[in-house]
PDB file of C-alpha atoms in Angstrom:
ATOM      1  CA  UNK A   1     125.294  80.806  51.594  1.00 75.00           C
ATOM      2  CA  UNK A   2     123.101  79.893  54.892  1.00 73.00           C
ATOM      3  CA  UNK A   3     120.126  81.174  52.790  1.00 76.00           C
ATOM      4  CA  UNK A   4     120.515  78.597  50.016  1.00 73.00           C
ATOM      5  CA  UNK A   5     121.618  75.353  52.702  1.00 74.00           C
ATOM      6  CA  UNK A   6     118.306  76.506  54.513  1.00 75.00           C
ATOM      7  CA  UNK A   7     116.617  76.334  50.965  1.00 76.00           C
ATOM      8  CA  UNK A   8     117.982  72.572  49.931  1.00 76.00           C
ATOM      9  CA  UNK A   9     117.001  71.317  53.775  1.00 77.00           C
ATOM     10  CA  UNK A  10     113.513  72.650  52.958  1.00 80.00           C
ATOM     11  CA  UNK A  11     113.167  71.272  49.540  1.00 72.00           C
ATOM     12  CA  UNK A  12     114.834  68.020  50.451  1.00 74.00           C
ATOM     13  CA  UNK A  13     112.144  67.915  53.815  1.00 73.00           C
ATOM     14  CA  UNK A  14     108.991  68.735  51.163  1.00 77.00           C
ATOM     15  CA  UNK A  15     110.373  66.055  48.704  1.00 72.00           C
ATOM     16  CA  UNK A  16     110.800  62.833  51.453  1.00 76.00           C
ATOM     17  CA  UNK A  17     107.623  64.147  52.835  1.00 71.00           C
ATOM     18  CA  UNK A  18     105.732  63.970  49.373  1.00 77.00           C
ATOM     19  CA  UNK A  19     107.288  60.581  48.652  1.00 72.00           C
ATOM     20  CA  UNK A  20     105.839  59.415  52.288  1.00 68.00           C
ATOM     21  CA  UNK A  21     102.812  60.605  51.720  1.00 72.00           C
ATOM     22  CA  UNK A  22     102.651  58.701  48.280  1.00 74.00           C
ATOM     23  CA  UNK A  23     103.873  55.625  50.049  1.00 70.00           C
ATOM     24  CA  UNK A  24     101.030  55.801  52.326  1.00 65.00           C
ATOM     25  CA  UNK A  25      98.373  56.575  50.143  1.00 74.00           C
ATOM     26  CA  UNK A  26     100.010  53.239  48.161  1.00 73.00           C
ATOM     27  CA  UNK A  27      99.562  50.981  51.445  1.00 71.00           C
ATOM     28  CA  UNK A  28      96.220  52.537  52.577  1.00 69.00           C
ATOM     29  CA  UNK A  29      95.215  51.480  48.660  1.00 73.00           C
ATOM     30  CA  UNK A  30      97.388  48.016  48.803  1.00 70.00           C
ATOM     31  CA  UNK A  31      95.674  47.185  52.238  1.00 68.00           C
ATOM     32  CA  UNK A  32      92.089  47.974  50.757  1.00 67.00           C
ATOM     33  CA  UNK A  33      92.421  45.503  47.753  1.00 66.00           C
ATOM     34  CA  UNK A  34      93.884  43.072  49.765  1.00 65.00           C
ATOM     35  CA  UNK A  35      90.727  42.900  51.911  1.00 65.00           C
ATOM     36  CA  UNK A  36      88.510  42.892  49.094  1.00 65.00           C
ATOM     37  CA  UNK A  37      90.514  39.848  47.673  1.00 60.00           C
ATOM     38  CA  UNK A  38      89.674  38.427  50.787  1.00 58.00           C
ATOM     39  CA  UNK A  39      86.216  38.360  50.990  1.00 62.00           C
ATOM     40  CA  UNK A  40      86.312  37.435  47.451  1.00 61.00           C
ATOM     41  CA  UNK A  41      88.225  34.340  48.777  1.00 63.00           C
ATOM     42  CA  UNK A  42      85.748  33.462  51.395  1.00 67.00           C
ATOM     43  CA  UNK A  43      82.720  33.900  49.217  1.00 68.00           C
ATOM     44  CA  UNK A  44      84.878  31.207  46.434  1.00 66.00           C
ATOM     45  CA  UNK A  45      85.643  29.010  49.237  1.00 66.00           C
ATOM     46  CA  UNK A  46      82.069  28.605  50.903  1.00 65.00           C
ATOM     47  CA  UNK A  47      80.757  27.839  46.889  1.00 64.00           C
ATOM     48  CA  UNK A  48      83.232  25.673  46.620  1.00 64.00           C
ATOM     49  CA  UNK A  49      82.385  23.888  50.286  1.00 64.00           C
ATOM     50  CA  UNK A  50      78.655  24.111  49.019  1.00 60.00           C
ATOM     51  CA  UNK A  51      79.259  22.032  46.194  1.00 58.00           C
ATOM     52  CA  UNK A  52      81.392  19.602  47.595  1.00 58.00           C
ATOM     53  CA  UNK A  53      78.578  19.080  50.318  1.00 59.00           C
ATOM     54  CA  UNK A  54      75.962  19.007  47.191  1.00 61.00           C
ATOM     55  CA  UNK A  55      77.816  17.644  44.988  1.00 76.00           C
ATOM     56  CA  UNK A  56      76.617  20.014  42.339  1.00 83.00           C
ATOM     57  CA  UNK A  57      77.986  23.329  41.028  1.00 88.00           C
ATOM     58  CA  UNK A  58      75.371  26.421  40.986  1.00 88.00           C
ATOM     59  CA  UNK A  59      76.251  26.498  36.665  1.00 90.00           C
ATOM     60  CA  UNK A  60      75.772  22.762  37.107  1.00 91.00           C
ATOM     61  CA  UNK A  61      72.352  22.898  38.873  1.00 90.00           C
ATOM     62  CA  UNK A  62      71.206  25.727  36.660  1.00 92.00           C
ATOM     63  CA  UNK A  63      71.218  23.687  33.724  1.00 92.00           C
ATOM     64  CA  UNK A  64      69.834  20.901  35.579  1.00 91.00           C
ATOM     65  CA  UNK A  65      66.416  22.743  35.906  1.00 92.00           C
ATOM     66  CA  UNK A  66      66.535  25.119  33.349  1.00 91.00           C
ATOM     67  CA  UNK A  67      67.057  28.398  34.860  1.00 92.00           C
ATOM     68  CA  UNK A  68      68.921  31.460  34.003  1.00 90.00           C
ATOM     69  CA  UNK A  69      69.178  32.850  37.578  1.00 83.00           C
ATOM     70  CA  UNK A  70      67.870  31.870  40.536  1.00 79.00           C
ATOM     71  CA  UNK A  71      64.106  32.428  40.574  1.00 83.00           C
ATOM     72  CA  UNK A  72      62.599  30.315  43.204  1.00 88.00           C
ATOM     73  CA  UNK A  73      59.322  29.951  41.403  1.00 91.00           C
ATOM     74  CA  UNK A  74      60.620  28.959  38.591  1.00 92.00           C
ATOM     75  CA  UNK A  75      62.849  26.722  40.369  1.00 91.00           C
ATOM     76  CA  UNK A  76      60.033  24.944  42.267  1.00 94.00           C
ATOM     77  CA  UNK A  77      57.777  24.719  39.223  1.00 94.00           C
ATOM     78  CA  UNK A  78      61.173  22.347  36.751  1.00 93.00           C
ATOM     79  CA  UNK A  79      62.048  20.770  39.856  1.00 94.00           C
ATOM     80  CA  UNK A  80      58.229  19.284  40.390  1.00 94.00           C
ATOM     81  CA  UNK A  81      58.026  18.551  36.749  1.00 93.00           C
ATOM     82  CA  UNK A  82      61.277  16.951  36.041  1.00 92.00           C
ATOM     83  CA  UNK A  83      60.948  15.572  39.460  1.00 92.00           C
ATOM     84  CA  UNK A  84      57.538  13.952  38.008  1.00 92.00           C
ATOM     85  CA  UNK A  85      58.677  12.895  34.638  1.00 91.00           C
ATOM     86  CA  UNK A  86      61.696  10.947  36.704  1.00 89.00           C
ATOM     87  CA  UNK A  87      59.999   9.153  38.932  1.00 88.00           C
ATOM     88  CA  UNK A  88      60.360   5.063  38.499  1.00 86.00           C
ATOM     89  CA  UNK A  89      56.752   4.273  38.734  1.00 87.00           C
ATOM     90  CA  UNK A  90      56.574   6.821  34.927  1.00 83.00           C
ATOM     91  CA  UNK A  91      58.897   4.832  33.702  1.00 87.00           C
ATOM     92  CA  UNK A  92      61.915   6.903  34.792  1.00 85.00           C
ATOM     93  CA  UNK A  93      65.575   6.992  35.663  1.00 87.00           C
ATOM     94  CA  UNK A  94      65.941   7.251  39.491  1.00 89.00           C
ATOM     95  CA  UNK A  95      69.857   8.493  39.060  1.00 89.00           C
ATOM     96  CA  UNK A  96      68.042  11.669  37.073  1.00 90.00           C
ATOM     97  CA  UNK A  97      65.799  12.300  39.278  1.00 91.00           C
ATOM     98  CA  UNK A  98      68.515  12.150  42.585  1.00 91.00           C
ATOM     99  CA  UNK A  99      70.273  14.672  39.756  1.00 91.00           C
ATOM    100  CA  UNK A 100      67.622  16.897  40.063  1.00 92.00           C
ATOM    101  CA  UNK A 101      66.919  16.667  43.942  1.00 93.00           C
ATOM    102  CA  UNK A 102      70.465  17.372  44.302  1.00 92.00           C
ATOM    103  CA  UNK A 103      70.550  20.242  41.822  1.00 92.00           C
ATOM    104  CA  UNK A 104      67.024  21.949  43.703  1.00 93.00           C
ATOM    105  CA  UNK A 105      69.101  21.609  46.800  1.00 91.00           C
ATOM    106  CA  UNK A 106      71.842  23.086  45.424  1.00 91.00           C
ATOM    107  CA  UNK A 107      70.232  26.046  44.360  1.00 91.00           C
ATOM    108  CA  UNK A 108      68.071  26.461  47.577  1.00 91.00           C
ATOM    109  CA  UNK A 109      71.748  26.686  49.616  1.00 88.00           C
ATOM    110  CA  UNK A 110      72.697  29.742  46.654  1.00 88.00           C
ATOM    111  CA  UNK A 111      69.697  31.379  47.477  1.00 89.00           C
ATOM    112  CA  UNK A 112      70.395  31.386  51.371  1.00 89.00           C
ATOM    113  CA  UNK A 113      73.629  32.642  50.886  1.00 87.00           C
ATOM    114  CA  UNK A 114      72.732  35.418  48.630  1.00 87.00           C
ATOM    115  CA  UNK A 115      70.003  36.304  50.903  1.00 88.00           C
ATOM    116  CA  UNK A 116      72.238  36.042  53.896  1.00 87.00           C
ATOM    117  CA  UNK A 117      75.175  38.766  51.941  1.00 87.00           C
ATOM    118  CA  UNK A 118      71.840  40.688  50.889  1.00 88.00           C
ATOM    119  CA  UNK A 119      71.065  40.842  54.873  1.00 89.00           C
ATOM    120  CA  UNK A 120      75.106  41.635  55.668  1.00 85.00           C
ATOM    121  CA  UNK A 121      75.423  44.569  53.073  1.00 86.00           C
ATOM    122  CA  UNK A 122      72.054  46.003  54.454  1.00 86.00           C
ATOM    123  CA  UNK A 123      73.408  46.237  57.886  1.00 85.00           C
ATOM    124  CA  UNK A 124      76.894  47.603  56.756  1.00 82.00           C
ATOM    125  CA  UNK A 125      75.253  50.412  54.826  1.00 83.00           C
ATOM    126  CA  UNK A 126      72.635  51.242  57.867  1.00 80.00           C
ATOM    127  CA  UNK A 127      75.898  51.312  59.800  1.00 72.00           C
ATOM    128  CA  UNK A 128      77.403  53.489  57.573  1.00 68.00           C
ATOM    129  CA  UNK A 129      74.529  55.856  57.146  1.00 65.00           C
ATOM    130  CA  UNK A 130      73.924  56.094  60.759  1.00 61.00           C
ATOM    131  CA  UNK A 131      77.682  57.466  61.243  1.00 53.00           C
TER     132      UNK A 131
END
């Protein structure tokens, strides 16, 4: 009779600690995708600071100047023609062309911010490597 009370005690100890163990794999897990969500939620709300300063989304810009991504070059080389084309002395619309200063700007402030995660997530992984 001890035998089998000293039998339920151990299976009843292995059980709560397999269910704690579960619990705090869950949290570990819960915890990790809450941070994520986080820095997803800083990255959103320093766009969406960057184009309340500018005025002009990054989609919005894009199609401004005619780019896919942001390629600098290519960038610099719409901006100085539409810039050009725009200008009121050609015969153009000086709203437009403040569009397209605005939009160049716009995508100059993207770039620095990719550039400065690029520069972050090189340092976290020498970090990690070095540990």
């Amino acid at each position: 009779m001890a035998r089998f009370v000293a039998q339920i005690i151990i299976l009843g100890g292995q059980v709560i600690g397999r269910a704690f163990a579960k619990a705090l794999r869950q949290e570990f897990q819960s915890g990790a995708a809450t941070q994520q969500a986080s820095k997803g939620a800083q990255e959103g709300a320093k766009r969406a600071a960057s184009n309340s300063v500018m005025g002009v989304s990054v989609q919005e810009a894009k199609q401004i100047l005619n780019v896919q991504n942001v390629d600098l070059e290519l960038i610099q080389k719409n901006y100085d023609h539409l810039y050009k084309i725009n200008e009121k002395k050609a015969g153009g619309s000086f709203y437009l062309q403040s569009k397209v200063v605005r939009a160049k700007e716009r995508l100059d402030e993207e770039f620095k911010m990719q550039e400065h995660e690029n520069e972050k997530q090189k340092q976290r992984n020498s970090g990690e490597s070095e540990t």
